[in-house]
């Protein structure tokens, strides 16, 4: 299967991956894709998706798209970046010239741990290990918006945290750098806890942390997010879908979003069930706590996963699992909604869905925007596309 990516509008050429260039008279500024970490989010389909998103953002911003960022080149200002991951550190941000959320599609944090799920929970006690820049007050700010759990950076802290949580039911152990639920384990007794922790790399825990959290029974995961591009703001809620990959594993299969034009107040003005309203409110509490607790943070693309369901005791729970301040699985649907709002400014709401379908001979619907269709070297045959309301 040959890789196929949508053609540039007004040209007869296919979009050639990272070297694509869109230059038209009257365009202002430059949009570039940026590989923030060459070991993360670097597969063929992820690079192609990021290139497509950057190109579409350039169209929205009426800017020139200049492919992958090259620090040896000069670009027409202002330069807008579409990074592969959340950016970390004042030095990097200063070198790129990113001064605010208007300079990128994604987010900026001061310390690496801030961009991971490890910030979601408190330490087990005041004597527990913690990285430089840790803010104990953050956990107090988000206590009403997250599940019960602890973040640890040392094996003995993990033992104590796990035993305390086991007093109330099963515990989910979550490696911090894994995505899409990969590497997570559920333990139900002391022996299982010890075996699980014995198999983990102590250096990995010390460097990046580990999350131990109450386990929910068959939870529903709701995505709540917001994007800022130029003067446009859109906020949304939606659901993730699971699918089987080419190896038979359950993985992310796409998202179905309801997108409101405006901030979270515009989203909350819609009519929807109480549990959705709670998820949106919890995501907003979490986001405001990040802004208040971690100096230097800003983001133009935010996404929070909220899990809802009964815990081991049968009590219904709802809480933010983790955050994403980078191009994500739902970004194709986010951009599709922005494009409709740009064309139809009177529209208040758009429904948009993105799909990741594994296997050969996948035929997207005629109105789909295809982000990737081909045989990825790691994932195998894969088609990624977005469909929005006409």
Coordinates of C-alpha atoms in Angstrom, one line a residue:
X1 CA 0.0 0.0 0.0
X2 CA 1.4 3.4 -1.0
X3 CA 1.2 6.3 1.4
X4 CA -1.3 8.9 0.4
X5 CA -1.7 12.4 1.8
X6 CA -4.0 15.1 0.6
X7 CA -2.8 17.5 -2.1
X8 CA -2.1 21.1 -1.5
X9 CA -5.0 23.3 -2.7
X10 CA -4.5 24.9 -6.0
X11 CA -1.6 22.6 -7.0
X12 CA -1.2 19.3 -8.8
X13 CA 1.4 18.0 -6.3
X14 CA 0.9 15.8 -3.3
X15 CA 2.0 17.1 0.0
X16 CA 5.6 15.8 0.3
X17 CA 5.9 15.2 4.0
X18 CA 8.3 17.4 6.0
X19 CA 9.6 19.3 3.0
X20 CA 6.2 20.7 1.9
X21 CA 6.0 24.4 1.1
X22 CA 3.0 26.6 0.7
X23 CA 3.8 30.1 -0.6
X24 CA 1.1 32.4 -2.1
X25 CA 1.1 36.1 -2.6
X26 CA -0.3 38.2 0.3
X27 CA 0.4 35.6 3.0
X28 CA 1.8 36.9 6.3
X29 CA 4.1 35.1 8.6
X30 CA 5.3 31.5 8.5
X31 CA 4.0 28.2 9.9
X32 CA 6.5 25.4 10.5
X33 CA 6.4 21.9 12.0
X34 CA 8.9 21.2 14.8
X35 CA 10.2 17.9 16.0
X36 CA 10.6 18.5 19.7
X37 CA 12.0 15.1 20.5
X38 CA 13.3 12.8 17.8
X39 CA 12.5 9.7 19.9
X40 CA 8.8 10.6 20.6
X41 CA 5.9 10.9 18.3
X42 CA 8.2 10.3 15.3
X43 CA 6.6 7.5 13.4
X44 CA 5.8 8.0 9.8
X45 CA 2.0 8.4 10.4
X46 CA 2.6 10.9 13.2
X47 CA 5.0 13.0 11.1
X48 CA 2.5 13.0 8.2
X49 CA -0.4 14.0 10.5
X50 CA 1.6 16.8 12.1
X51 CA 2.6 18.1 8.6
X52 CA -1.0 18.1 7.5
X53 CA -2.2 19.9 10.7
X54 CA 0.6 22.5 10.3
X55 CA -0.4 23.1 6.6
X56 CA -4.1 23.5 7.6
X57 CA -3.2 25.9 10.4
X58 CA -1.2 27.9 7.9
X59 CA -4.4 28.2 5.7
X60 CA -6.4 29.3 8.8
X61 CA -3.8 31.9 9.7
X62 CA -3.3 33.0 6.1
X63 CA 0.4 32.3 6.5
X64 CA 3.1 30.5 4.4
X65 CA 3.7 26.9 5.3
X66 CA 7.5 26.1 5.2
X67 CA 7.6 22.4 6.2
X68 CA 9.9 21.2 9.0
X69 CA 11.7 23.9 11.0
X70 CA 15.4 24.4 10.1
X71 CA 17.3 26.7 12.5
X72 CA 19.8 27.5 9.7
X73 CA 17.0 29.1 7.6
X74 CA 15.4 32.5 7.8
X75 CA 11.6 32.7 7.9
X76 CA 9.2 35.6 7.4
X77 CA 8.0 36.8 10.8
X78 CA 6.0 36.0 12.8
X79 CA 6.9 32.3 12.9
X80 CA 4.3 29.9 14.3
X81 CA 5.4 26.5 15.4
X82 CA 3.5 23.2 15.4
X83 CA 5.7 21.0 17.8
X84 CA 5.5 17.2 18.1
X85 CA 5.4 17.6 21.9
X86 CA 5.0 20.1 24.7
X87 CA 8.0 22.3 24.8
X88 CA 10.2 22.5 27.9
X89 CA 12.5 25.2 29.2
X90 CA 13.1 28.9 28.9
X91 CA 16.3 28.6 26.8
X92 CA 14.5 26.7 24.0
X93 CA 11.5 28.9 24.0
X94 CA 13.8 32.0 23.9
X95 CA 15.8 30.6 21.1
X96 CA 12.6 30.0 19.0
X97 CA 11.2 33.4 19.9
X98 CA 7.9 32.0 21.3
X99 CA 6.6 34.6 23.7
X100 CA 3.0 33.5 24.2
X101 CA 0.3 30.9 23.1
X102 CA 0.0 32.9 19.9
X103 CA 3.4 31.5 18.8
X104 CA 2.6 27.8 18.7
X105 CA 0.0 25.1 18.5
X106 CA 0.7 23.3 21.7
X107 CA 2.0 24.3 25.1
X108 CA 5.1 25.3 27.1
X109 CA 6.2 24.2 30.6
X110 CA 9.2 25.0 32.7
X111 CA 10.0 21.4 33.9
X112 CA 9.7 18.1 32.1
X113 CA 7.5 16.5 34.8
X114 CA 4.8 19.2 34.3
X115 CA 3.7 17.8 30.9
X116 CA 3.1 14.3 32.3
X117 CA 0.3 12.7 34.2
X118 CA 2.5 12.7 37.3
X119 CA 1.3 16.2 38.3
X120 CA -2.3 14.8 38.8
X121 CA -1.8 13.4 42.3
X122 CA 0.0 14.4 45.6
X123 CA 3.0 12.8 47.1
X124 CA 2.4 10.1 49.8
X125 CA 3.8 12.5 52.5
X126 CA 6.1 15.5 53.0
X127 CA 9.2 13.2 53.2
X128 CA 8.6 11.6 49.8
X129 CA 11.0 12.2 46.9
X130 CA 10.1 14.9 44.4
X131 CA 11.7 16.5 41.4
X132 CA 12.9 20.1 41.3
X133 CA 10.0 22.5 40.7
X134 CA 7.4 20.3 42.4
X135 CA 4.4 22.3 43.7
X136 CA 2.6 20.6 46.6
X137 CA -0.1 23.2 46.4
X138 CA -1.2 21.9 43.0
X139 CA -2.7 18.7 44.4
X140 CA -4.8 20.7 46.8
X141 CA -6.1 22.8 44.0
X142 CA -7.2 19.8 41.9
X143 CA -8.4 17.5 44.7
X144 CA -12.0 17.8 43.7
X145 CA -11.2 17.2 40.0
X146 CA -9.1 14.0 40.1
X147 CA -9.4 10.4 41.3
X148 CA -7.8 9.2 44.5
X149 CA -4.1 8.5 43.9
X150 CA -0.5 9.3 44.6
X151 CA 2.6 10.2 42.5
X152 CA 5.9 8.7 43.5
X153 CA 9.6 9.1 42.5
X154 CA 11.1 6.3 44.7
X155 CA 10.4 2.6 45.2
X156 CA 9.7 2.8 48.9
X157 CA 7.3 5.6 48.3
X158 CA 5.5 3.5 45.7
X159 CA 5.2 0.6 48.3
X160 CA 3.6 2.9 50.9
X161 CA 1.3 4.6 48.4
X162 CA 0.1 1.3 46.9
X163 CA -0.6 -0.3 50.3
X164 CA -2.6 2.7 51.4
X165 CA -4.7 2.7 48.2
X166 CA -5.2 -1.1 48.5
X167 CA -7.1 -0.5 51.7
X168 CA -10.0 0.8 49.6
X169 CA -9.8 -1.5 46.5
X170 CA -7.9 -2.3 43.4
X171 CA -5.1 0.0 42.3
X172 CA -4.0 1.0 38.8
X173 CA -0.3 1.5 38.3
X174 CA 0.6 3.8 35.5
X175 CA 4.1 4.4 34.0
X176 CA 4.3 8.1 33.4
X177 CA 5.8 8.2 29.9
X178 CA 3.5 5.5 28.4
X179 CA 0.6 6.8 26.3
X180 CA -2.8 5.3 25.4
X181 CA -3.0 3.1 28.5
X182 CA 0.1 1.1 27.5
X183 CA 2.1 -0.5 30.3
X184 CA -0.6 0.0 32.9
X185 CA -1.4 -2.8 35.4
X186 CA -4.2 -3.3 37.9
X187 CA -3.2 -4.9 41.3
X188 CA -5.6 -6.2 43.9
X189 CA -3.4 -7.4 46.8
X190 CA 0.0 -6.8 48.4
X191 CA 1.8 -9.7 46.5
X192 CA 0.6 -8.4 43.1
X193 CA 1.7 -4.9 44.1
X194 CA 5.2 -6.1 45.0
X195 CA 5.6 -8.2 41.8
X196 CA 4.5 -5.2 39.7
X197 CA 6.9 -2.8 41.3
X198 CA 9.7 -5.4 41.2
X199 CA 9.4 -5.5 37.4
X200 CA 9.8 -1.7 37.1
X201 CA 13.0 0.3 36.5
X202 CA 13.9 2.2 39.6
X203 CA 15.9 4.7 37.5
X204 CA 12.8 5.4 35.3
X205 CA 10.7 6.0 38.4
X206 CA 13.3 8.3 39.9
X207 CA 13.7 10.3 36.7
X208 CA 10.1 10.5 35.6
X209 CA 7.8 9.2 38.4
X210 CA 5.0 6.7 38.7
X211 CA 1.3 7.1 39.3
X212 CA -0.8 4.8 41.5
X213 CA -4.5 5.5 41.3
X214 CA -7.8 3.9 42.3
X215 CA -9.1 1.6 39.6
X216 CA -12.4 2.3 38.0
X217 CA -14.6 -0.5 36.6
X218 CA -15.2 -0.2 32.9
X219 CA -14.8 3.6 32.9
X220 CA -16.0 6.0 30.2
X221 CA -13.3 8.5 29.1
X222 CA -14.5 11.9 28.1
X223 CA -12.1 14.3 26.3
X224 CA -12.5 18.0 27.2
X225 CA -10.4 20.6 25.3
X226 CA -9.8 24.0 23.8
X227 CA -7.8 25.4 20.9
X228 CA -6.7 29.0 20.3
X229 CA -5.6 29.9 16.7
X230 CA -5.2 33.6 16.1
X231 CA -8.5 35.3 17.1
X232 CA -10.4 32.0 17.0
X233 CA -11.3 30.0 20.1
X234 CA -13.1 26.7 20.2
X235 CA -13.9 24.4 23.1
X236 CA -15.2 20.9 23.1
X237 CA -16.2 17.7 24.8
X238 CA -16.3 14.2 23.2
X239 CA -15.6 10.5 23.5
X240 CA -12.6 8.4 22.5
X241 CA -13.1 5.1 20.5
X242 CA -11.0 2.0 20.8
X243 CA -10.1 -0.2 17.9
X244 CA -7.9 -3.2 17.2
X245 CA -4.5 -2.5 15.7
X246 CA -2.7 -4.8 13.2
X247 CA -1.5 -7.0 16.1
X248 CA -4.9 -7.4 17.7
X249 CA -4.3 -4.9 20.6
X250 CA -6.9 -2.4 21.7
X251 CA -5.6 1.1 20.9
X252 CA -6.9 4.6 20.3
X253 CA -9.3 4.6 17.3
X254 CA -10.4 8.2 17.1
X255 CA -12.7 10.7 18.8
X256 CA -16.2 12.2 18.4
X257 CA -16.3 15.8 19.4
X258 CA -19.0 18.4 20.0
X259 CA -17.2 21.8 19.4
X260 CA -18.5 25.2 20.5
X261 CA -17.2 28.4 19.1
X262 CA -15.8 30.3 22.1
X263 CA -14.4 29.5 25.6
X264 CA -15.5 27.0 28.2
X265 CA -18.5 29.3 29.1
X266 CA -19.8 28.8 25.5
X267 CA -19.4 25.1 25.8
X268 CA -21.2 25.0 29.2
X269 CA -24.0 27.0 27.7
X270 CA -24.9 23.9 25.6
X271 CA -27.5 21.4 26.8
X272 CA -26.0 18.1 27.9
X273 CA -26.2 15.5 30.7
X274 CA -24.9 16.3 34.2
X275 CA -21.9 14.0 34.0
X276 CA -20.7 15.8 30.9
X277 CA -21.0 19.2 32.6
X278 CA -19.0 17.8 35.6
X279 CA -16.3 16.6 33.2
X280 CA -16.0 20.1 31.6
X281 CA -16.0 21.8 35.0
X282 CA -13.3 19.4 36.3
X283 CA -11.1 20.0 33.2
X284 CA -11.5 23.8 33.8
X285 CA -10.5 23.4 37.5
X286 CA -7.4 21.4 36.4
X287 CA -6.4 23.9 33.8
X288 CA -6.8 26.9 36.1
X289 CA -4.7 25.1 38.7
X290 CA -1.9 24.6 36.2
X291 CA -1.9 28.2 35.2
X292 CA -1.8 29.3 38.9
X293 CA 0.8 26.8 40.1
X294 CA 3.5 26.6 37.3
X295 CA 5.0 29.9 36.3
X296 CA 5.9 30.0 32.6
X297 CA 3.1 27.8 31.5
X298 CA 1.0 28.7 28.5
X299 CA -0.8 26.7 25.8
X300 CA -2.9 27.2 22.7
X301 CA -4.0 23.6 22.5
X302 CA -5.3 21.9 25.7
X303 CA -6.9 18.5 26.2
X304 CA -7.9 16.7 29.4
X305 CA -9.1 13.1 29.6
X306 CA -11.7 12.6 32.3
X307 CA -12.6 9.1 33.5
X308 CA -16.0 8.3 34.9
X309 CA -17.3 5.1 36.4
X310 CA -17.6 3.0 39.6
X311 CA -14.6 2.2 41.8
X312 CA -14.0 -1.1 43.6
X313 CA -16.5 -0.1 46.3
X314 CA -19.1 0.7 43.7
X315 CA -19.0 4.4 44.3
X316 CA -19.3 6.4 41.0
X317 CA -16.3 8.6 40.5
X318 CA -15.2 11.3 38.0
X319 CA -11.7 12.8 37.6
X320 CA -9.1 14.1 35.2
X321 CA -6.6 11.4 34.3
X322 CA -4.0 13.4 32.4
X323 CA -3.5 16.4 30.2
X324 CA -2.1 17.0 26.7
X325 CA -0.7 20.3 25.5
X326 CA 0.5 19.1 22.0
X327 CA -0.9 17.9 18.7
X328 CA -3.0 15.0 19.7
X329 CA -5.3 12.3 18.3
X330 CA -8.3 14.6 18.3
X331 CA -6.4 17.5 16.6
X332 CA -7.7 16.7 13.1
X333 CA -11.3 17.1 14.4
X334 CA -10.3 20.3 16.2
X335 CA -8.9 21.9 13.0
X336 CA -11.9 20.7 11.0
X337 CA -14.2 22.6 13.4
X338 CA -12.1 25.8 13.2
X339 CA -12.2 25.6 9.4
X340 CA -16.0 25.5 9.6
X341 CA -16.2 28.4 12.1
X342 CA -13.9 30.4 9.8
X343 CA -16.2 29.8 6.8
X344 CA -19.4 30.1 8.8
X345 CA -18.8 32.6 11.6
X346 CA -22.5 32.5 12.5
X347 CA -22.2 28.8 13.5
X348 CA -22.2 28.1 17.3
X349 CA -21.6 24.4 17.3
X350 CA -19.9 21.8 15.0
X351 CA -19.7 18.0 15.3
X352 CA -16.4 16.6 14.1
X353 CA -14.9 13.1 14.3
X354 CA -11.5 11.7 13.6
X355 CA -10.8 8.0 12.8
X356 CA -7.7 5.7 13.0
X357 CA -8.5 2.5 11.1
X358 CA -5.9 -0.3 10.8
X359 CA -5.7 -2.8 8.0
X360 CA -5.7 -2.9 4.2
X361 CA -8.3 -1.5 1.7
X362 CA -9.8 1.1 4.0
X363 CA -11.9 3.6 2.0
X364 CA -12.7 6.8 3.8
X365 CA -16.1 8.5 3.1
X366 CA -16.1 11.0 0.2
X367 CA -16.2 14.1 2.5
X368 CA -13.3 13.0 4.6
X369 CA -10.0 14.8 5.1
X370 CA -7.3 12.1 4.9
X371 CA -4.3 12.7 7.1
X372 CA -2.5 9.4 6.4
X373 CA -3.2 6.3 4.3
X374 CA -0.4 3.8 3.9
X375 CA 1.9 1.2 5.5
X376 CA 3.6 2.8 8.5
X377 CA 6.9 1.1 9.3
X378 CA 5.9 0.5 12.9
X379 CA 2.1 0.5 13.0
X380 CA 1.5 -1.3 9.6
X381 CA -1.4 -0.5 7.3
X382 CA -3.2 2.5 8.7
X383 CA -5.7 5.1 7.6
X384 CA -6.3 8.4 9.5
X385 CA -9.0 10.8 8.5
X386 CA -11.5 13.4 9.8
X387 CA -15.1 14.0 9.0
X388 CA -17.1 17.1 10.1
X389 CA -20.6 18.4 9.5
X390 CA -21.1 19.7 6.0

